[in-house]
CSV table of C-alpha atoms in Angstrom, one decimal:
chain,number,residue,atom,x,y,z
A,202,MET,CA,130.0,-10.5,74.1
A,203,SER,CA,133.1,-12.6,74.6
A,204,HIS,CA,135.0,-12.0,77.9
A,205,ARG,CA,138.3,-13.0,76.3
A,206,PRO,CA,140.7,-10.0,76.4
A,207,LEU,CA,141.7,-8.2,73.2
A,208,ALA,CA,145.3,-9.2,72.6
A,209,ARG,CA,146.3,-5.9,71.0
A,210,ALA,CA,145.0,-4.0,74.0
A,211,LEU,CA,147.3,-5.9,76.4
A,212,LYS,CA,150.8,-4.9,77.3
A,213,PRO,CA,153.2,-7.4,75.9
A,214,ALA,CA,154.1,-8.6,79.4
A,215,GLU,CA,150.4,-9.5,80.0
A,216,LEU,CA,150.1,-11.9,77.0
A,217,ALA,CA,151.5,-14.8,78.8
A,218,GLY,CA,149.2,-14.4,81.8
A,219,ALA,CA,146.2,-14.4,79.4
A,220,LEU,CA,147.4,-17.6,77.7
A,221,LEU,CA,148.3,-19.4,80.9
A,222,SER,CA,144.7,-20.5,81.7
A,223,GLN,CA,144.5,-22.2,78.3
A,224,CYS,CA,148.0,-23.7,78.2
A,225,GLY,CA,148.1,-24.9,81.9
A,226,ASP,CA,151.9,-24.8,81.5
A,227,GLU,CA,153.7,-21.6,82.3
A,228,ARG,CA,156.7,-22.3,80.1
A,229,GLN,CA,154.5,-23.1,77.1
A,230,ALA,CA,152.5,-19.9,77.8
A,231,VAL,CA,155.6,-17.8,77.9
A,232,ASN,CA,157.0,-19.2,74.7
A,233,LEU,CA,153.7,-18.8,72.8
A,234,ALA,CA,153.3,-15.2,74.2
A,235,ARG,CA,156.8,-14.4,72.9
A,236,ARG,CA,155.9,-15.5,69.4
A,237,LEU,CA,152.5,-13.8,69.6
A,238,LYS,CA,154.2,-10.5,70.6
A,239,GLU,CA,156.2,-10.6,67.4
A,240,TRP,CA,153.2,-11.5,65.3
A,241,LEU,CA,151.2,-8.6,66.7
A,242,PHE,CA,153.7,-5.8,67.2
A,243,LYS,CA,156.5,-6.5,64.7
A,244,PHE,CA,154.6,-8.1,61.8
A,245,HIS,CA,151.2,-6.4,62.7
A,246,ALA,CA,148.9,-9.4,62.4
A,247,MET,CA,145.3,-8.2,62.9
A,248,SER,CA,143.4,-11.6,63.3
A,249,ALA,CA,143.9,-15.2,64.2
A,250,ALA,CA,143.2,-16.1,60.6
A,251,GLU,CA,146.0,-13.9,59.4
A,252,ILE,CA,148.4,-15.4,61.9
A,253,ALA,CA,147.4,-18.9,60.7
A,254,GLU,CA,147.9,-17.9,57.1
A,255,ARG,CA,151.2,-16.0,57.5
A,256,PHE,CA,153.1,-18.0,60.1
A,257,GLU,CA,153.6,-21.7,60.9
A,258,VAL,CA,151.4,-22.3,63.9
A,259,ALA,CA,150.5,-25.7,65.1
A,260,ARG,CA,146.7,-26.4,65.3
A,261,ALA,CA,146.8,-26.9,69.0
A,262,LYS,CA,148.5,-23.6,69.6
A,263,ARG,CA,146.0,-21.9,67.3
A,264,ARG,CA,143.2,-23.3,69.4
A,265,MET,CA,144.9,-22.0,72.6
A,266,LEU,CA,145.2,-18.5,71.1
A,267,GLU,CA,141.6,-18.4,70.0
A,268,ALA,CA,140.4,-19.7,73.3
A,269,GLY,CA,142.4,-17.3,75.4
A,270,LEU,CA,142.4,-14.1,73.4
A,271,ARG,CA,140.5,-12.1,70.8
A,272,ILE,CA,142.9,-11.1,68.1
A,273,GLU,CA,141.3,-8.1,66.5
A,274,PRO,CA,142.3,-4.6,65.5
A,275,LEU,CA,141.7,-1.7,68.0
A,276,LEU,CA,141.4,0.8,65.1
A,277,VAL,CA,139.6,0.5,61.8
A,278,LEU,CA,141.1,2.1,58.8
A,279,GLU,CA,138.4,4.2,57.3
A,280,GLN,CA,140.4,6.1,54.7
A,281,ALA,CA,144.0,6.4,53.4
A,282,LEU,CA,144.8,9.3,51.1
A,283,THR,CA,148.2,9.4,49.5
A,284,SER,CA,149.5,12.8,48.2
A,285,PRO,CA,150.7,12.8,44.6
A,286,TYR,CA,153.0,15.7,45.5
A,287,ASP,CA,155.1,14.3,48.3
A,288,GLY,CA,154.0,10.7,48.8
A,289,SER,CA,152.7,11.3,52.3
A,290,CYS,CA,149.8,9.0,53.4
A,291,ARG,CA,147.0,10.5,55.6
A,292,MET,CA,145.2,7.8,57.5
A,293,VAL,CA,141.8,8.2,59.1
A,294,LEU,CA,141.3,5.6,61.8
A,295,ARG,CA,138.1,4.8,63.8
A,296,LEU,CA,138.3,3.7,67.5
A,297,ARG,CA,136.5,0.4,68.0
A,298,ARG,CA,136.1,0.7,71.8
A,299,GLU,CA,133.4,3.3,71.8
A,300,SER,CA,129.7,2.9,70.7
A,301,GLU,CA,129.9,6.5,69.4
A,302,ALA,CA,132.3,6.8,66.5
A,303,HIS,CA,135.5,8.6,67.3
A,304,TYR,CA,138.2,9.2,64.7
A,305,VAL,CA,141.9,10.1,64.7
A,306,GLU,CA,144.4,10.7,62.0
A,307,ALA,CA,148.0,9.7,61.5
A,308,VAL,CA,150.3,10.7,58.6
A,309,ALA,CA,153.1,8.6,57.1
A,310,ILE,CA,155.8,10.7,55.5
A,311,PRO,CA,158.4,9.1,53.3
A,312,ARG,CA,161.8,10.7,53.0
A,313,ARG,CA,164.4,8.9,50.8
A,314,ARG,CA,164.9,5.6,52.6
A,315,ASP,CA,163.3,6.8,55.9
A,316,LEU,CA,159.6,6.8,56.9
A,317,THR,CA,158.4,9.2,59.5
A,318,LEU,CA,155.0,8.7,61.2
A,319,CYS,CA,153.1,11.6,62.7
A,320,LEU,CA,151.1,10.1,65.5
A,321,SER,CA,148.0,11.3,67.3
A,322,SER,CA,147.7,11.0,71.1
A,323,GLN,CA,144.1,12.3,71.6
A,324,VAL,CA,140.8,12.5,69.7
A,325,GLY,CA,140.7,16.3,69.2
A,326,CYS,CA,142.6,18.7,71.5
A,327,PRO,CA,141.6,20.9,74.5
A,328,LEU,CA,144.1,23.6,73.9
A,329,ALA,CA,142.3,25.5,71.1
A,330,CYS,CA,145.4,27.1,69.4
A,331,SER,CA,143.9,29.6,66.9
A,332,PHE,CA,146.1,28.4,64.0
A,333,CYS,CA,145.3,24.7,64.5
A,334,ALA,CA,142.2,22.9,63.1
A,335,THR,CA,142.5,20.1,65.6
A,336,GLY,CA,141.9,22.6,68.5
A,337,LEU,CA,138.5,23.5,66.9
A,338,LEU,CA,137.3,20.0,67.8
A,339,GLY,CA,137.8,20.2,71.6
A,340,LEU,CA,138.9,17.1,73.5
A,341,ARG,CA,136.8,14.0,72.8
A,342,GLN,CA,138.9,11.1,74.0
A,343,ASN,CA,142.4,10.2,75.2
A,344,LEU,CA,144.0,7.4,73.2
A,345,THR,CA,145.4,4.4,75.0
A,346,ALA,CA,149.0,3.4,74.5
A,347,ALA,CA,147.9,0.3,72.6
A,348,GLU,CA,145.9,2.5,70.2
A,349,MET,CA,148.8,4.7,69.5
A,350,VAL,CA,151.0,1.7,68.9
A,351,GLU,CA,148.4,0.4,66.4
A,352,GLU,CA,148.6,3.7,64.4
A,353,HIS,CA,152.2,2.6,63.8
A,354,ALA,CA,151.0,-0.9,62.7
A,355,TRP,CA,148.6,0.5,60.2
A,356,ALA,CA,151.3,2.8,58.8
A,357,GLU,CA,153.7,-0.1,58.2
A,358,ARG,CA,150.9,-2.3,56.8
A,359,LEU,CA,149.9,0.4,54.2
A,360,GLN,CA,153.4,1.6,53.3
A,361,LYS,CA,155.0,-1.8,53.3
A,362,GLN,CA,158.1,-0.1,54.7
A,363,ARG,CA,159.6,0.1,58.2
A,364,VAL,CA,158.8,3.3,60.1
A,365,THR,CA,162.2,4.8,61.2
A,366,ASP,CA,161.0,7.9,63.0
A,367,ILE,CA,158.0,8.8,65.2
A,368,VAL,CA,156.7,12.3,66.0
A,369,PHE,CA,153.9,12.8,68.5
A,370,MET,CA,152.7,15.9,66.5
A,371,GLY,CA,149.3,14.7,65.3
A,372,MET,CA,146.0,15.3,67.0
A,373,GLY,CA,146.1,16.2,70.7
A,374,GLU,CA,148.6,17.5,73.3
A,375,PRO,CA,150.9,14.5,74.2
A,376,LEU,CA,151.7,15.8,77.7
A,377,LEU,CA,148.0,15.9,78.6
A,378,ASN,CA,148.0,12.1,78.0
A,379,TYR,CA,151.3,11.7,79.7
A,380,ASP,CA,151.4,8.2,81.0
A,381,ALA,CA,149.8,6.6,77.9
A,382,VAL,CA,152.1,8.5,75.5
A,383,LEU,CA,155.2,7.5,77.3
A,384,GLU,CA,154.1,3.9,77.5
A,385,ALA,CA,153.5,3.9,73.8
A,386,ALA,CA,156.9,5.6,73.1
A,387,TYR,CA,158.7,2.9,75.1
A,388,ARG,CA,156.8,0.1,73.5
A,389,LEU,CA,157.8,1.5,70.1
A,390,THR,CA,161.4,0.9,71.0
A,391,ASP,CA,160.9,-2.7,71.9
A,392,ARG,CA,163.4,-5.1,70.2
A,393,GLN,CA,160.6,-7.6,69.5
A,394,GLY,CA,158.4,-4.9,68.1
A,395,ALA,CA,158.9,-1.6,66.2
A,396,GLN,CA,162.7,-1.3,67.2
A,397,ILE,CA,162.7,2.5,66.8
A,398,SER,CA,165.6,4.4,68.4
A,399,THR,CA,164.7,6.6,71.4
A,400,ARG,CA,166.5,9.4,69.7
A,401,ARG,CA,164.1,9.1,66.7
A,402,ILE,CA,160.9,9.4,68.8
A,403,ILE,CA,159.9,13.0,69.4
A,404,LEU,CA,157.2,14.5,71.6
A,405,SER,CA,155.9,18.0,70.9
A,406,THR,CA,154.2,20.1,73.5
A,407,ALA,CA,152.4,23.4,73.5
A,408,GLY,CA,153.8,24.1,76.9
A,409,VAL,CA,152.2,22.1,79.7
A,410,VAL,CA,154.7,23.3,82.3
A,411,PRO,CA,154.0,20.8,85.2
A,412,ALA,CA,154.3,17.9,82.7
A,413,ILE,CA,157.6,19.3,81.2
A,414,GLN,CA,159.0,19.7,84.7
A,415,ARG,CA,158.0,16.1,85.5
A,416,TYR,CA,159.5,14.9,82.2
A,417,ALA,CA,162.8,16.6,83.1
A,418,ARG,CA,162.9,15.1,86.6
A,419,GLU,CA,162.2,11.6,85.2
A,420,ARG,CA,164.8,12.0,82.5
A,421,HIS,CA,163.1,10.2,79.7
A,422,PRO,CA,165.3,9.7,76.6
A,423,PHE,CA,162.9,11.0,73.9
A,424,PRO,CA,163.5,14.5,72.6
A,425,LEU,CA,160.9,17.2,73.5
A,426,TYR,CA,160.0,19.9,71.1
A,427,PHE,CA,158.3,23.1,72.4
A,428,SER,CA,155.6,25.0,70.4
A,429,LEU,CA,156.2,28.7,71.2
A,430,ASN,CA,154.9,30.7,68.2
A,431,SER,CA,155.6,34.0,69.9
A,432,ALA,CA,157.9,35.3,72.5
A,433,ILE,CA,155.6,38.2,73.2
A,434,PRO,CA,153.1,37.1,75.9
A,435,ALA,CA,150.2,39.1,74.6
A,436,LYS,CA,150.6,37.7,71.1
A,437,ARG,CA,151.2,34.2,72.4
A,438,ARG,CA,148.0,34.5,74.5
A,439,ARG,CA,146.0,35.3,71.3
A,440,LEU,CA,147.5,32.5,69.4
A,441,MET,CA,147.7,29.9,72.2
A,442,PRO,CA,145.2,30.2,75.1
A,443,ILE,CA,147.5,27.9,77.2
A,444,GLU,CA,149.6,31.1,77.8
A,445,LYS,CA,146.9,32.2,80.2
A,446,THR,CA,147.5,29.1,82.3
A,447,TYR,CA,151.2,28.6,81.9
A,448,PRO,CA,152.8,32.0,81.1
A,449,LEU,CA,155.9,32.4,78.9
A,450,ASP,CA,158.3,32.9,81.8
A,451,SER,CA,157.3,29.6,83.5
A,452,LEU,CA,157.6,27.8,80.1
A,453,VAL,CA,161.1,29.2,79.5
A,454,GLU,CA,162.2,28.0,83.0
A,455,SER,CA,160.8,24.5,82.3
A,456,ILE,CA,162.7,24.5,79.0
A,457,ARG,CA,165.9,25.3,81.0
A,458,ALA,CA,165.1,22.4,83.3
A,459,TYR,CA,164.6,20.1,80.3
A,460,ILE,CA,167.9,21.2,78.8
A,461,ALA,CA,169.8,20.6,82.0
A,462,SER,CA,168.3,17.1,82.2
A,463,ARG,CA,169.7,15.9,78.9
A,464,ASP,CA,172.6,13.6,78.9
A,465,TRP,CA,173.2,14.0,75.1
A,466,ASN,CA,172.6,16.8,72.7
A,467,PRO,CA,171.5,19.3,75.4
A,468,ARG,CA,169.5,21.6,73.0
A,469,ALA,CA,165.8,22.4,72.9
A,470,VAL,CA,163.9,22.7,69.6
A,471,ILE,CA,161.6,25.7,69.6
A,472,GLU,CA,158.7,25.3,67.1
A,473,TYR,CA,157.5,28.5,65.5
A,474,VAL,CA,154.5,28.6,63.2
A,475,ALA,CA,155.1,31.6,61.0
A,476,ILE,CA,151.9,33.6,60.3
A,477,PRO,CA,152.1,36.8,58.3
A,478,GLY,CA,150.9,39.8,60.2
A,479,GLU,CA,150.9,38.0,63.5
A,480,ASN,CA,154.4,36.9,64.5
A,481,MET,CA,156.9,37.6,61.7
A,482,ASP,CA,157.8,41.2,62.5
A,483,GLY,CA,160.9,42.9,63.8
A,484,GLU,CA,159.5,43.0,67.4
A,485,ASP,CA,158.9,39.3,67.3
A,486,ILE,CA,162.6,38.7,66.4
A,487,GLU,CA,163.7,41.1,69.2
A,488,ALA,CA,161.5,39.2,71.7
A,489,LEU,CA,163.0,35.9,70.6
A,490,SER,CA,166.5,37.3,71.1
A,491,ALA,CA,165.6,38.5,74.6
A,492,VAL,CA,164.0,35.3,75.7
A,493,PHE,CA,166.6,32.8,74.3
A,494,LYS,CA,169.8,34.7,74.6
A,495,GLY,CA,172.5,32.3,75.7
A,496,MET,CA,170.3,29.3,75.6
A,497,PRO,CA,171.2,26.2,73.4
A,498,VAL,CA,168.1,26.2,71.3
A,499,ILE,CA,167.2,25.5,67.6
A,500,LEU,CA,164.5,27.5,66.0
A,501,ASP,CA,162.2,25.3,63.9
A,502,VAL,CA,160.2,27.6,61.6
A,503,ILE,CA,156.9,26.1,60.3
A,504,PRO,CA,155.2,28.0,57.6
A,505,TYR,CA,151.5,28.2,58.6
A,506,ASN,CA,149.1,25.9,56.7
A,507,ALA,CA,145.6,27.1,55.8
A,508,THR,CA,142.9,25.8,58.1
A,509,ASP,CA,139.7,27.8,58.6
A,510,GLY,CA,140.6,31.0,56.7
A,511,ARG,CA,141.4,33.1,59.8
A,512,TYR,CA,145.0,33.5,58.7
A,513,ARG,CA,146.9,33.2,55.4
A,514,PRO,CA,150.0,31.1,54.8
A,515,PRO,CA,153.2,33.0,54.1
A,516,THR,CA,154.8,33.0,50.7
A,517,TRP,CA,158.2,31.4,50.5
A,518,ALA,CA,159.7,34.9,50.0
A,519,GLU,CA,158.2,36.0,53.3
A,520,VAL,CA,159.5,32.9,55.0
A,521,LYS,CA,163.0,33.6,53.5
A,522,ARG,CA,162.9,37.2,54.7
A,523,PHE,CA,161.9,36.1,58.2
A,524,THR,CA,164.5,33.4,58.6
A,525,THR,CA,167.2,35.6,57.1
A,526,ALA,CA,166.3,38.2,59.8
A,527,LEU,CA,166.6,35.5,62.5
A,528,ARG,CA,170.2,35.0,61.7
A,529,ARG,CA,171.3,37.9,63.9
A,530,LEU,CA,170.2,35.9,66.9
A,531,ASN,CA,173.2,33.6,66.2
A,532,LEU,CA,171.0,30.5,66.7
A,533,PRO,CA,170.5,27.6,64.3
A,534,VAL,CA,167.4,28.1,62.2
A,535,LYS,CA,165.7,25.5,60.1
A,536,VAL,CA,162.5,25.5,58.0
A,537,ARG,CA,160.2,22.6,58.3
A,538,PHE,CA,158.6,21.2,55.1
A,539,SER,CA,155.1,20.2,56.2
A,540,SER,CA,154.1,17.1,54.2
A,541,GLY,CA,150.5,16.3,53.3
A,542,LYS,CA,149.2,19.8,53.2
A,543,ARG,CA,147.5,19.3,49.8
A,544,THR,CA,145.4,16.5,51.3
A,545,GLY,CA,144.6,18.1,54.6
A,546,GLY,CA,147.4,16.2,56.4
A,547,GLY,CA,149.8,19.0,57.1
A,548,CYS,CA,150.8,20.5,60.4
A,549,GLY,CA,147.8,22.0,62.1
A,550,GLN,CA,145.3,20.6,59.6
A,551,LEU,CA,144.3,17.2,61.2
A,552,THR,CA,140.6,17.0,62.0
A,553,ALA,CA,139.8,13.3,61.0
A,554,GLY,CA,137.4,14.7,58.4
A,555,LEU,CA,135.1,16.2,61.1
A,556,LEU,CA,135.9,19.7,59.9
A,557,LYS,CA,136.9,20.9,56.4
A,558,THR,CA,140.2,22.6,56.3
A,559,ALA,CA,140.9,25.3,53.7
A,560,PRO,CA,142.9,24.3,50.6
A,561,LEU,CA,146.5,25.2,50.5
A,562,GLU,CA,147.4,28.7,49.4
A,563,GLY,CA,150.6,30.6,49.2
A,564,HIS,CA,153.3,27.9,49.5
A,565,HIS,CA,154.0,24.3,48.5
A,566,LEU,CA,157.6,23.5,47.4
A,567,ALA,CA,160.2,26.2,48.1
A,568,PRO,CA,162.0,27.5,44.9
A,569,PRO,CA,165.3,25.6,44.4
A,570,GLY,CA,168.1,27.1,46.4
A,571,ILE,CA,166.1,29.7,48.2
A,572,PHE,CA,167.4,28.6,51.6
A,573,SER,CA,170.9,27.5,50.6
A,574,ASP,CA,172.6,30.5,52.3
A,575,LEU,CA,170.4,30.2,55.4
A,576,LEU,CA,171.4,26.5,55.7
A,577,GLN,CA,175.1,27.4,55.5
A,578,SER,CA,174.5,30.1,58.3
A,579,SER,CA,172.7,27.5,60.5
A,580,VAL,CA,175.5,25.0,60.1
A,581,SER,CA,178.0,27.7,61.2
A,582,CYS,CA,175.9,28.6,64.2
A,583,ALA,CA,175.6,24.9,65.2
A,584,SER,CA,179.3,24.4,65.1
């Protein structure tokens, strides 16, 4: 096996050092590394042959690249399934660094001229939320920062469109892979790479309180979303076992610390997977009112997507009744449209094909105008 390092596994700042032994000239190594950085992380070249074909590279420099580095993908695209309903593309990617096959999924979601990428941060997830198929897998591997960045590369290669938004809402709990996720997030803002705004890179957490507190202290610029799903501790414990480790009271205090740390838009987004018979009753609304009274939060209601048949998805009429009842909290409320659910790529459905998720039932597209009055109410609350 070659001892040359994998170029795509290196941090951009490490490329010059890897090339220096071949160039013998630091300035030449730095210049070549600067160009290579763009080829790899802006134009997403996956091989030396592709670089030679797509870019004007002198033969001597090609030899330096090939002698100093292996230019190969870190992930292998095993499957790409595009939904005919909403245009989302569900990608199944295999990690190349393990002798045993490990798979992750990422979902590219087009919206008008924008393209959002839902990234995975782990293979599987250790948190075992009862409404999420990924949690049934358990934790198998943490992804490296370079592998997360390569998910972005495959999305742009397939979609032939620039990714404008990143959400760390795929497989895994981002804050349990804290350092690698943040390294990936900062790399995705690089001006010689993906060039994504820090305000358009979102991390979602199920409530890892020590990591949230650390994040607030370090004052990172990326928005954090908080997966709550019930403001009643007993219900939340049933839906999310993490409640046993980090109780609701401590989570709310960490959310307050996060809000206080924000220099702009000091609001927290509270994600709420709406499950009929579990967390959409009057007592759930009263509990939300008691917990978040006076706090600058936005409620992001996510209609549950079918996974293993344990719960059923709400109908749009049930979602409308629930969100209408939430108005009395005098908080902005929005309803998230979960793309890719028809192809197993919706929120809570990602399993990299290792488990079969149930087909969608109960909701797809909301009837036209069903939320128009709710939208007006949310705008009024926000203002």
